[in-house]
Short mmCIF file of C-alpha atoms in Angstrom, two decimals:
data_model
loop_
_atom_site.label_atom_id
_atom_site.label_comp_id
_atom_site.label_asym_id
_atom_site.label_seq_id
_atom_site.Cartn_x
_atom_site.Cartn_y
_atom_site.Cartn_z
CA UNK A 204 27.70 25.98 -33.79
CA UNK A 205 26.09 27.89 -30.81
CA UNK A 206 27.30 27.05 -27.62
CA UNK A 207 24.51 25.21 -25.02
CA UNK A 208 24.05 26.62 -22.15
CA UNK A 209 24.83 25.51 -19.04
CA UNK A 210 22.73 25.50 -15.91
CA UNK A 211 23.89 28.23 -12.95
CA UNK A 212 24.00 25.21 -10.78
CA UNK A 213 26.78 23.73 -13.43
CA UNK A 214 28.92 27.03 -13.84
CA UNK A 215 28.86 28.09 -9.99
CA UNK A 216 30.24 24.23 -9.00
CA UNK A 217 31.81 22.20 -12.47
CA UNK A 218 32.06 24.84 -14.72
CA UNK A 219 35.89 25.90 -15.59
CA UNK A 220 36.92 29.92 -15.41
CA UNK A 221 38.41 31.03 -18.51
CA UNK A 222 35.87 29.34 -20.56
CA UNK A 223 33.21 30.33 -22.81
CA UNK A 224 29.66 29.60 -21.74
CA UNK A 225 26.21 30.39 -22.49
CA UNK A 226 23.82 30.61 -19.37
CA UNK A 227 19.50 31.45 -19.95
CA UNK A 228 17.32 32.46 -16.84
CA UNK A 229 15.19 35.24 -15.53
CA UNK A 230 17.18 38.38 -14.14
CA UNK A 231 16.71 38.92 -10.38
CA UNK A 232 17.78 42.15 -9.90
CA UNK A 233 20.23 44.99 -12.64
CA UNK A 234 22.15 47.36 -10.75
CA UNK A 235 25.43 49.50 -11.55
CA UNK A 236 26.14 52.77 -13.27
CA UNK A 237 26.71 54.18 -16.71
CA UNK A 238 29.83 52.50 -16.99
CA UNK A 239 28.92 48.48 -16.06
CA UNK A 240 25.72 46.36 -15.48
CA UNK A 241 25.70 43.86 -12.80
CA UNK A 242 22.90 41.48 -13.40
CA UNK A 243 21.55 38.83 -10.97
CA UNK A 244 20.61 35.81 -13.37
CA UNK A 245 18.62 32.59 -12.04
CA UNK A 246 17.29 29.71 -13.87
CA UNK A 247 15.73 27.66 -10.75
CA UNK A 248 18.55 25.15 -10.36
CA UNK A 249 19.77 26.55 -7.46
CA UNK A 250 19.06 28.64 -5.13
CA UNK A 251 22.05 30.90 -5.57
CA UNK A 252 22.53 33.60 -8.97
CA UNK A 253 25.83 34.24 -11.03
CA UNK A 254 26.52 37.39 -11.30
CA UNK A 255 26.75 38.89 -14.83
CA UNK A 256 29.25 42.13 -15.65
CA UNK A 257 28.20 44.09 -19.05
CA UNK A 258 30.45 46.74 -19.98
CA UNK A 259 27.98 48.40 -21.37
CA UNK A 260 30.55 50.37 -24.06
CA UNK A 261 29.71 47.04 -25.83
CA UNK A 262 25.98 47.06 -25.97
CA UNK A 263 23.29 49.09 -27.28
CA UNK A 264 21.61 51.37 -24.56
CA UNK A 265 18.35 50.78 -25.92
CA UNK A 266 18.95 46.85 -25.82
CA UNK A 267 20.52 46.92 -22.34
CA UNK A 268 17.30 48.86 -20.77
CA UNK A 269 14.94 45.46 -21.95
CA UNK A 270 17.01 43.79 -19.18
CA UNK A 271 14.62 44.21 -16.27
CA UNK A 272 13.74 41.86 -13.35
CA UNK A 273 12.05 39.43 -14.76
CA UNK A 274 12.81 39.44 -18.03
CA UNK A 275 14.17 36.08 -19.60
CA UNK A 276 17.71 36.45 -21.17
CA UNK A 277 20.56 34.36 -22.84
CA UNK A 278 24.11 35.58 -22.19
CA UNK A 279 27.29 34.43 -24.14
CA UNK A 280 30.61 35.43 -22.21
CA UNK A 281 33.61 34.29 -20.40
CA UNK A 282 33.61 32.18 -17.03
CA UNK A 283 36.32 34.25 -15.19
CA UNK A 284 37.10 34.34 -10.74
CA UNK A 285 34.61 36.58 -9.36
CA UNK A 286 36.54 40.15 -7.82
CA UNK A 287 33.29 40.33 -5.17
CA UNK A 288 31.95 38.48 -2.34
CA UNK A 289 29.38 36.03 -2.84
CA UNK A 290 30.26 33.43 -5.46
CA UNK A 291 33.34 32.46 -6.86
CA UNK A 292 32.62 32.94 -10.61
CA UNK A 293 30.91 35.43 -12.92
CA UNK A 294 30.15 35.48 -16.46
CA UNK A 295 31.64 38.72 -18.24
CA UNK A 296 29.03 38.80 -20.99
CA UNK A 297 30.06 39.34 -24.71
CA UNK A 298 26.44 39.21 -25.82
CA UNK A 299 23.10 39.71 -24.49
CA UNK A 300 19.63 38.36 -25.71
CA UNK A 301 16.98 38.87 -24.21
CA UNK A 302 14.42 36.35 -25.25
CA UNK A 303 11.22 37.54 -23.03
CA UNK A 304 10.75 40.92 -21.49
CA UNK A 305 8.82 41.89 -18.55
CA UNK A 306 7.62 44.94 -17.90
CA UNK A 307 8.75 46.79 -15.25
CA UNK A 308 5.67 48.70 -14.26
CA UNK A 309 3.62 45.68 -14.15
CA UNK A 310 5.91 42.64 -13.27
CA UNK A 311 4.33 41.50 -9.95
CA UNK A 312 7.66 40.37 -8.28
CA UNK A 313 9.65 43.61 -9.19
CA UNK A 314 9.71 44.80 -5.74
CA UNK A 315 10.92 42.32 -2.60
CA UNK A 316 9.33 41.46 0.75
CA UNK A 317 5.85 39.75 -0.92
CA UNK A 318 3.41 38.56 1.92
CA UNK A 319 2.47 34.82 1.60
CA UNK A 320 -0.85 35.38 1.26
CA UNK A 321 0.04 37.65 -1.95
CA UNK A 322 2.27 35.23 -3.40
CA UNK A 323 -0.57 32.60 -3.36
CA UNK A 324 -2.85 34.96 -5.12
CA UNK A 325 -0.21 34.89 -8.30
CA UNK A 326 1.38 31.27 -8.06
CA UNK A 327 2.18 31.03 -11.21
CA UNK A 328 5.07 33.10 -10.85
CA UNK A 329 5.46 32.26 -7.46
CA UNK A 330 8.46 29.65 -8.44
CA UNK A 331 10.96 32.54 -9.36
CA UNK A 332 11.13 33.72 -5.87
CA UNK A 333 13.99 32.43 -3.84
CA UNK A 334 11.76 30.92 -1.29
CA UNK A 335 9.33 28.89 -3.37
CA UNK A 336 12.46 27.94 -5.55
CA UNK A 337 14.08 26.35 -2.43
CA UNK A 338 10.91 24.91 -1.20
CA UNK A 339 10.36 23.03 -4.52
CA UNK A 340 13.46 22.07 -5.34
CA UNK A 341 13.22 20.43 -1.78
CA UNK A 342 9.95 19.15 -2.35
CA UNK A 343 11.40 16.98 -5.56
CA UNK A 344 14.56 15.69 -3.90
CA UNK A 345 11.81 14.11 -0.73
CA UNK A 346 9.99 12.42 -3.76
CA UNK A 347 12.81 11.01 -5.35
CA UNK A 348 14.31 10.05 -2.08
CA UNK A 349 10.87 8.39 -1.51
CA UNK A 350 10.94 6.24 -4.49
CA UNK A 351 14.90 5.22 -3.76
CA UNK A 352 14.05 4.40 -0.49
CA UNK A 353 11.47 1.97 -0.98
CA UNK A 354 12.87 0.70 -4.26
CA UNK A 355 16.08 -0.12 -2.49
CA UNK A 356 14.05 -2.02 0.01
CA UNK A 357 12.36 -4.39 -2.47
CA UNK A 358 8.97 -2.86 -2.32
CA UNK A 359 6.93 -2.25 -5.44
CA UNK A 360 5.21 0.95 -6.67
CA UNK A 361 1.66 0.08 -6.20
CA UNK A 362 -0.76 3.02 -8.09
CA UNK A 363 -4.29 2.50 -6.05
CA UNK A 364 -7.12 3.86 -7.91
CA UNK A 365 -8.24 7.79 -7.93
CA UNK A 366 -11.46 7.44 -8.60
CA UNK A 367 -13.00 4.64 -5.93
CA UNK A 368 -16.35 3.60 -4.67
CA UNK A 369 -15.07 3.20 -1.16
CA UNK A 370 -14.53 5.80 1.80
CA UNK A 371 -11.08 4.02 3.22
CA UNK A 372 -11.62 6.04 6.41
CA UNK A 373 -15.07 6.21 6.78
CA UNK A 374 -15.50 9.92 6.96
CA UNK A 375 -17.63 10.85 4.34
CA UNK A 376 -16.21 13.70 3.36
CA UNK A 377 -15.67 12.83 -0.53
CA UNK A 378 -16.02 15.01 -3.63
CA UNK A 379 -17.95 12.97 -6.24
CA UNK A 380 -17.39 11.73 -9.51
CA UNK A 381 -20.63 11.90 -11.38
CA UNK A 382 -21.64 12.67 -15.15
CA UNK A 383 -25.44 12.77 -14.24
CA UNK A 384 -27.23 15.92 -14.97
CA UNK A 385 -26.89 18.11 -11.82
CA UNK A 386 -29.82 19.94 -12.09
CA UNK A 387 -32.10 17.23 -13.11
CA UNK A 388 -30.60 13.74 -12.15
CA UNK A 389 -32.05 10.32 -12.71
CA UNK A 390 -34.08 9.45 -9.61
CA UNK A 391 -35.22 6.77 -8.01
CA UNK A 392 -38.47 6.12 -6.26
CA UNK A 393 -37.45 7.30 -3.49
CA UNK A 394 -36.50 10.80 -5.18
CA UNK A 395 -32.81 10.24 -4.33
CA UNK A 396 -30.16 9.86 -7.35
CA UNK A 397 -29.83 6.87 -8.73
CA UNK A 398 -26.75 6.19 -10.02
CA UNK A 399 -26.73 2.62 -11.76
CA UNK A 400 -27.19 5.62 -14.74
CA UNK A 401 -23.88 7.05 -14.19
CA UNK A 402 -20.77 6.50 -15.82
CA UNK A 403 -19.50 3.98 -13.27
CA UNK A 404 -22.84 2.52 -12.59
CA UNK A 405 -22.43 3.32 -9.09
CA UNK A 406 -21.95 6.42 -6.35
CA UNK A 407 -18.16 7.01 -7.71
CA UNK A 408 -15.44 9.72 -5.92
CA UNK A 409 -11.97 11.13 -5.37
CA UNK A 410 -10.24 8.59 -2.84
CA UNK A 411 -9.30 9.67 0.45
CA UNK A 412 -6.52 7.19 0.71
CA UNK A 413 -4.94 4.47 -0.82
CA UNK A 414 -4.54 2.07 1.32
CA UNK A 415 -7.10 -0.30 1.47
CA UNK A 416 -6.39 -1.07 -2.76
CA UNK A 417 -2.74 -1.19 -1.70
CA UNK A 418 -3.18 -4.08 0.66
CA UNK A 419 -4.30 -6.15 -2.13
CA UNK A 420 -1.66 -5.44 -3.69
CA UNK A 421 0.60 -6.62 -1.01
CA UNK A 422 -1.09 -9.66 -0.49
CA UNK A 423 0.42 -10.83 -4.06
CA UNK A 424 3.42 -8.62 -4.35
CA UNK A 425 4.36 -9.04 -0.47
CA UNK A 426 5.45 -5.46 0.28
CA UNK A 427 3.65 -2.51 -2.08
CA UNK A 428 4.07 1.54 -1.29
CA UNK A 429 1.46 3.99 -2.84
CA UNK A 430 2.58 7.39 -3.87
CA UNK A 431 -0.45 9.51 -4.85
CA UNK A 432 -2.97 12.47 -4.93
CA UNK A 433 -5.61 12.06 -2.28
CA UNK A 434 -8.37 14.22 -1.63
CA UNK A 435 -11.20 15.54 1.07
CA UNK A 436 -14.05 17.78 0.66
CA UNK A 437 -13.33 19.39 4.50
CA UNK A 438 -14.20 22.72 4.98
CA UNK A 439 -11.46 23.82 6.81
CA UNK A 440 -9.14 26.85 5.84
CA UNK A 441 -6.43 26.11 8.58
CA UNK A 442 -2.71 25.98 8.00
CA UNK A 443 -2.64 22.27 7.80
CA UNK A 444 -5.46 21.37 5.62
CA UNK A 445 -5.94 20.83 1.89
CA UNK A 446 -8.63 19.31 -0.69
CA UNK A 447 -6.10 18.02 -2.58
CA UNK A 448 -2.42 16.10 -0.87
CA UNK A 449 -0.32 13.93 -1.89
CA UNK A 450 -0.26 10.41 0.20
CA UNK A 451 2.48 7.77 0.51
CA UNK A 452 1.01 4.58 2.20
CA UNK A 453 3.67 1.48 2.17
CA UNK A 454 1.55 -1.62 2.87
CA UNK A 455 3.87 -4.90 3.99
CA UNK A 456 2.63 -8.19 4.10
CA UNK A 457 4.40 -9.96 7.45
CA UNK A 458 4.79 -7.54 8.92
CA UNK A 459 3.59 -6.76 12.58
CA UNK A 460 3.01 -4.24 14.71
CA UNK A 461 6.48 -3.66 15.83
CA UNK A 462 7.85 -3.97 11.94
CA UNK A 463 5.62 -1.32 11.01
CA UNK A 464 7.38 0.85 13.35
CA UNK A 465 10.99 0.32 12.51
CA UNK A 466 10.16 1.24 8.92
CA UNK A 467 8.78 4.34 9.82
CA UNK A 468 11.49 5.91 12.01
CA UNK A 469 13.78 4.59 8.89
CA UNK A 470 11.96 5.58 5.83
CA UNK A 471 11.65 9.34 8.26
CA UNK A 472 14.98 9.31 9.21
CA UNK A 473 16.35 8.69 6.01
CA UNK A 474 14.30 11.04 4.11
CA UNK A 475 15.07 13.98 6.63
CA UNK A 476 19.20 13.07 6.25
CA UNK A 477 18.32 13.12 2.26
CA UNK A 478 17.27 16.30 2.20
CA UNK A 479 19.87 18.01 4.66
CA UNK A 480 22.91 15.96 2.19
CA UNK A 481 21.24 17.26 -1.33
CA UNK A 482 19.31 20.82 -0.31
CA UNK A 483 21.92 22.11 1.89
CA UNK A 484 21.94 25.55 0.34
CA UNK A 485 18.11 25.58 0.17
CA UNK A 486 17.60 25.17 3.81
CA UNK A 487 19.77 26.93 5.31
CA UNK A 488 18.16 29.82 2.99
CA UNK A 489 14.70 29.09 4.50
CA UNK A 490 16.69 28.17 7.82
CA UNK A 491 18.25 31.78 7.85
CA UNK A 492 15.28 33.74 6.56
CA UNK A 493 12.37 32.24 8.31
CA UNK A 494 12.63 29.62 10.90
CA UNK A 495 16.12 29.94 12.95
CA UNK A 496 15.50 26.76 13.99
CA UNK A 497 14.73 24.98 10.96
CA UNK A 498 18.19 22.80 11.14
CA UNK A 499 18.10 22.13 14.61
CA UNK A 500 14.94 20.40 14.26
CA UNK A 501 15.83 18.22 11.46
CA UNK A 502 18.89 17.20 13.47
CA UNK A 503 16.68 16.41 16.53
CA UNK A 504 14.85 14.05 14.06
CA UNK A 505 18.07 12.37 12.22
CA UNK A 506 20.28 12.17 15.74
CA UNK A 507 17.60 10.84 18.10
CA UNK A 508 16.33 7.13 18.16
CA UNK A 509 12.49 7.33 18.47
CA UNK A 510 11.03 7.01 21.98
CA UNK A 511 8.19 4.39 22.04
CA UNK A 512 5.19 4.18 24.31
CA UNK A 513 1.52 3.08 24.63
CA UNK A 514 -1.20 6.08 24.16
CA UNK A 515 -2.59 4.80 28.06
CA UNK A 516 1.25 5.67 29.01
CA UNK A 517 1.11 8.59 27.32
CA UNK A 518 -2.37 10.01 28.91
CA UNK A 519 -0.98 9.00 32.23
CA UNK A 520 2.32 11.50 31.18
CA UNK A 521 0.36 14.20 30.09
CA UNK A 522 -2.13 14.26 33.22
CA UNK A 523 0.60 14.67 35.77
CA UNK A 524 2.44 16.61 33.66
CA UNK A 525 1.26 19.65 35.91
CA UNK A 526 0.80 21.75 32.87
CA UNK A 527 -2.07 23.78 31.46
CA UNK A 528 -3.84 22.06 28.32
CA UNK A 529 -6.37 23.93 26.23
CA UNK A 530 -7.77 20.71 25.96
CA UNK A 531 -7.99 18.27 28.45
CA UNK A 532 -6.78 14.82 28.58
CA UNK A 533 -8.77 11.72 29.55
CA UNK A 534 -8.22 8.51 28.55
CA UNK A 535 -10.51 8.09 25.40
CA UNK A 536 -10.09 11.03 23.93
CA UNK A 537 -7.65 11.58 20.75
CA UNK A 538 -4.93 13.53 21.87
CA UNK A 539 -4.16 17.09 20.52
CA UNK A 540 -1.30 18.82 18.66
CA UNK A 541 -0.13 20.76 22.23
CA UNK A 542 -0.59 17.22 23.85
CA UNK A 543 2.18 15.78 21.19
CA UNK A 544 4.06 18.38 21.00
CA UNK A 545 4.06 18.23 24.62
CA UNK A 546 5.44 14.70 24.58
CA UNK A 547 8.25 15.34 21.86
CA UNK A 548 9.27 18.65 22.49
CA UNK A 549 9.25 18.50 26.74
CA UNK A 550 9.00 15.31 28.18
CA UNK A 551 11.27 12.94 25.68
CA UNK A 552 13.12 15.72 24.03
CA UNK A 553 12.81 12.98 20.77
CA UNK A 554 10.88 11.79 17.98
CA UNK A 555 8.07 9.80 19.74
CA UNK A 556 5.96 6.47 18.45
CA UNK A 557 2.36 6.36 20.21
CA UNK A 558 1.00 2.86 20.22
CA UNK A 559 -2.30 0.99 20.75
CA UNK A 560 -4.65 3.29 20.80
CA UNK A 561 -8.52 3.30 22.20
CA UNK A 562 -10.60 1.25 19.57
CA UNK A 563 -13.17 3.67 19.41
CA UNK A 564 -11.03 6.61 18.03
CA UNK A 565 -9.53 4.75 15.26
CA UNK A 566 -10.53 3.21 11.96
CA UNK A 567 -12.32 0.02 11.42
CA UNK A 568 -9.41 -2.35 9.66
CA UNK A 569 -6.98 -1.96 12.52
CA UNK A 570 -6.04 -5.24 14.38
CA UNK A 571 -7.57 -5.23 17.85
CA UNK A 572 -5.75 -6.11 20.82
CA UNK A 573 -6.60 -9.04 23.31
CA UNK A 574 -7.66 -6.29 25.79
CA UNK A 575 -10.86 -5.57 23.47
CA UNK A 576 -10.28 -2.11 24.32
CA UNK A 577 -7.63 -0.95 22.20
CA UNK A 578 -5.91 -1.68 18.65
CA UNK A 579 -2.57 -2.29 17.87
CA UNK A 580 -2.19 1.45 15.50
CA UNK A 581 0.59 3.87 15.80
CA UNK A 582 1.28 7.56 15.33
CA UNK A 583 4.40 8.70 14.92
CA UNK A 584 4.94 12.58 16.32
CA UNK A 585 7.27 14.94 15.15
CA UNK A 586 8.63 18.45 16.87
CA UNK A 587 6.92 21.56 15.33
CA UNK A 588 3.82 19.77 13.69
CA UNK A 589 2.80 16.68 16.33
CA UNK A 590 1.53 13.90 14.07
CA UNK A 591 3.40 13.19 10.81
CA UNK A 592 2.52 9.38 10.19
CA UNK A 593 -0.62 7.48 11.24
CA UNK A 594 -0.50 3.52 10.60
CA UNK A 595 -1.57 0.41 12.19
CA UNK A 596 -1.16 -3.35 12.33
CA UNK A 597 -4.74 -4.58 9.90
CA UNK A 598 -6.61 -7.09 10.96
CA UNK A 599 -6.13 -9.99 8.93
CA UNK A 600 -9.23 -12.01 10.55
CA UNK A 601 -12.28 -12.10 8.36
CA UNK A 602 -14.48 -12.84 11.06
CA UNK A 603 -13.00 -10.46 13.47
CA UNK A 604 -12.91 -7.84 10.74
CA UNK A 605 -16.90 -8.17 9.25
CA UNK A 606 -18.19 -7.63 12.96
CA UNK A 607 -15.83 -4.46 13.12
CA UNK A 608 -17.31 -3.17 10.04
CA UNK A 609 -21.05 -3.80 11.27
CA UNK A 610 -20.50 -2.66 14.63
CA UNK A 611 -19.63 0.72 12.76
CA UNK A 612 -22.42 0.57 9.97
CA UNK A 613 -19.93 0.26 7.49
CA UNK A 614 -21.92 -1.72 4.56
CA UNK A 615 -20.26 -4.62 4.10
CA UNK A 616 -21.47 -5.17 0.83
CA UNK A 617 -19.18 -1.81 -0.71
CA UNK A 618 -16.12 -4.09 0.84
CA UNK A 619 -16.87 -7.79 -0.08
CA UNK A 620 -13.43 -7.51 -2.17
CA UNK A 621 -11.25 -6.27 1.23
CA UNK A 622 -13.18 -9.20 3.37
CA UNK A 623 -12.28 -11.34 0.57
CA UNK A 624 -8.36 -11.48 0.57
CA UNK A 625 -9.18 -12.23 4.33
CA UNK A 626 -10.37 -15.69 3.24
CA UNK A 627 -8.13 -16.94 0.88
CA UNK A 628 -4.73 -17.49 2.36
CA UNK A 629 -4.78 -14.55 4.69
CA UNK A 630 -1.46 -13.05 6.97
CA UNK A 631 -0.46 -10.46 9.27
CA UNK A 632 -0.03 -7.27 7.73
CA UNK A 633 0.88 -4.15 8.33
CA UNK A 634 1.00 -0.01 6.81
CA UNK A 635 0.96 3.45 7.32
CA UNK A 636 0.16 6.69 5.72
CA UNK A 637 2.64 9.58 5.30
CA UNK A 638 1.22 13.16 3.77
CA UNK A 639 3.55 14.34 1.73
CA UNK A 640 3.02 17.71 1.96
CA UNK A 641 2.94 17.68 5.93
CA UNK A 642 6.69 15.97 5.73
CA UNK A 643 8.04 19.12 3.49
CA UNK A 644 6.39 21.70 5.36
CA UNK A 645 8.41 19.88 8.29
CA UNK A 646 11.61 20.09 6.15
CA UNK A 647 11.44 23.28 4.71
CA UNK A 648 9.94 25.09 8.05
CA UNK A 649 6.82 26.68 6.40
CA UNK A 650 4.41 27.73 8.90
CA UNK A 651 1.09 26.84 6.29
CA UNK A 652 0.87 23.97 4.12
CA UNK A 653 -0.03 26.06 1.34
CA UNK A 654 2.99 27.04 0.53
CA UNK A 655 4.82 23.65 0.02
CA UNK A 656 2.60 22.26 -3.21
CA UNK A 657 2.62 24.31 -6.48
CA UNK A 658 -1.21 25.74 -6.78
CA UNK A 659 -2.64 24.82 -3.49
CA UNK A 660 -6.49 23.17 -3.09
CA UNK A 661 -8.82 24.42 -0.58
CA UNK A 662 -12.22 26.09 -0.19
CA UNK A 663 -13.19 28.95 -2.80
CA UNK A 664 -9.36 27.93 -4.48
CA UNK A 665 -9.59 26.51 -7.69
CA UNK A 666 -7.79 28.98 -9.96
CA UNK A 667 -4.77 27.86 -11.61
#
């Protein structure tokens, strides 16, 4: 019976030398001379190759030439101690298959030193490279550690809907769900679209968040997290923007304020010390290559307790700070990424909360404070990126709340089922919102968002 092969993660770390072992992956790179082959084999599960020696006295020259970068092959041979530097075993092959060529003229990634920008163009092969490797093998270990962190805490996986008929922040920037004839829609009197005559019977589209669903759920289930695609039709083409992100929103019933923010610096600080225990070898790749100061960072985050302070504490820092804003700071005004940066980087040299922010600058289910100017929210600000988690205290008060929501010409009437758990047996609650995408650019060091999700979303970039 054949052998099965064993992943290169297995053989570099478990695997025992003197053994036989199969091994299938895509060749990195073939060098050598007419006497031996050494040939750089990958097969994504880690970020580091085993080296393959061919005497190639024992293989067909024609056969042997197939085995290009690229190209996928199986190789049957002993384990034995590797006689270079680098890794500590190598496979001296007995036979070679190779199951998929790739042509060498034509194979986009046969040459090294890709721009970004060209890499995004062909993402579908973009995964064999050793940076996108690392980044997503990194970007599945913050998931998992996701779900074990909140499952381990007793919350509940809570999937809010994807298709809604509610704008959770207000912003109106939604990509609709319709099956109405585009070019010649029902209409009303009025001559605008009438959509009791589409699928949902009502003005459907791709949530923004899911939040406000998830604090129904936690008003049964007591503490709820969401983990799920989210989505905004915002024309922006910046480094930290996308259509299409991933959200995690934990939603706690009891909890207050100050709750919300102990689960935050824990859920961050745990994730960060996750990734840095089980993707060593991947960042310090991306540490190395890119971002020198990729591990410092994510120390600074895991070794430093979280400084806390109001946003009117923080204004009054950052105007007699002495230093030259591109945008100013007043009182009122939501503060910018050089402003928190400013604050985490300088000032605190720490992680920093921001807390109770003006009223005006924030969403409409936030919990107002007794000053009537502000609401008890919070932002927590990272090195590197500023703002990495936005949250708030709701308010549980139906009253309170339905003025809120007609004082910002919210209709009511699209939320009668969130005023609704406000009158029977309503509580303080509390949540936040994590993108997931922003916390693995922040753990991998990528300088552009596009470049930690698989086939990125943003305008005129639809392709794959």
């Amino acid at each position: 019976m054949a052998l099965k092969h064993i992943s290169v993660k297995k053989l570099l770390t478990e695997a025992t030398p003197g053994s036989e072992v199969t091994a299938k992956g895509w060749v990195r790179t073939r060098r050598g001379n007419k006497n031996v082959a050494f040939i750089h084999l990958n097969d994504g599960s880690t970020i580091n190759n085993i080296q393959v020696v061919a005497d190639l006295s024992n293989f067909d020259e024609e056969a042997i030439k197939a085995v290009t970068t690229g190209a996928c092959i199986g190789v049957v041979g002993t384990l034995v101690a590797s006689q270079g530097q680098g890794q500590s075993v190598e496979i001296q092959a007995k036979t070679i298959e190779v199951i998929g060529e790739a042509d060498a003229e034509t194979y986009p990634l046969q040459k090294k030193g890709h721009s970004m920008e060209f890499l995004r163009e062909i993402a579908h092969l973009r995964p064999r490279t050793n940076t996108f490797g690392a980044v997503f093998r990194i970007r599945h270990n913050l998931a998992f550690a996701i779900h074990k962190f909140f499952n381990d805490k007793g919350f509940f996986y809570w999937h809010s809907p994807i298709i809604t008929g509610s704008d959770a922040e207000g912003a109106g920037q939604m990509f609709r769900v319709s099956v109405l004839d585009d070019k010649n829609p029902p209409l009303n009197e009025d001559k605008t679209v009438n959509y009791e005559e589409d699928f949902f019977g009502k003005k459907a589209s791709l949530t923004v968040s899911g939040q406000l669903e998830g604090e129904l759920g936690a008003m049964g289930l007591g503490l709820i997290y969401t983990f799920g695609p989210t989505f905004r039709a915002e024309n922006s083409n910046t480094a930290r923007h996308l259509a299409e992100f991933w959200m995690i929103e934990p939603e706690m019933a009891f909890y207050e304020l100050e709750d919300n923010m102990d689960l935050a610096e824990e859920m961050l600080q745990y994730l960060v010390k996750y990734a840095l225990e089980n993707c060593a070898d991947d960042i310090k790749f991306l540490n190395d290559l890119y971002d020198k100061e990729l591990l410092s960072r994510l120390d600074f985050v895991v070794n430093n307790q979280f400084q806390r302070l109001t946003y009117t504490e923080a204004v009054e820092i950052l105007k007699s700070s002495g230093k030259k804003f591109e945008f100013k700071v007043d009182w009122g005004t939501d503060l910018q990424s050089e402003h928190e940066r400013y604050l985490v980087e300088q000032h605190f040299k720490k992680p920093v909360i921001l807390t109770n922010y003006p009223k005006d600058i924030k969403a409409f289910y936030m919990k107002a404070d007794e000053d009537g100017k502000t609401v008890r929210a919070m932002d927590v600000l990272f090195p590197g990126i500023g703002e990495i988690i936005g949250g708030s205290q709701r308010e549980e008060d139906h009253d309170k709340l339905l003025a809120r929501i007609r004082e910002m010409g919210i209709d009511e009437h699209e939320l009668w089922w969130y005023l609704d758990i406000r009158k029977f047996g309503t509580c303080p609650h509390a949540g936040f919102g994590l993108g997931f995408e922003r916390l693995v650019t922040f753990v991998t060091g990528m300088s552009n968002i596009r470049d930690v999700v698989p086939f990125p979303r943003f305008p005129k970039s639809a392709e794959f």
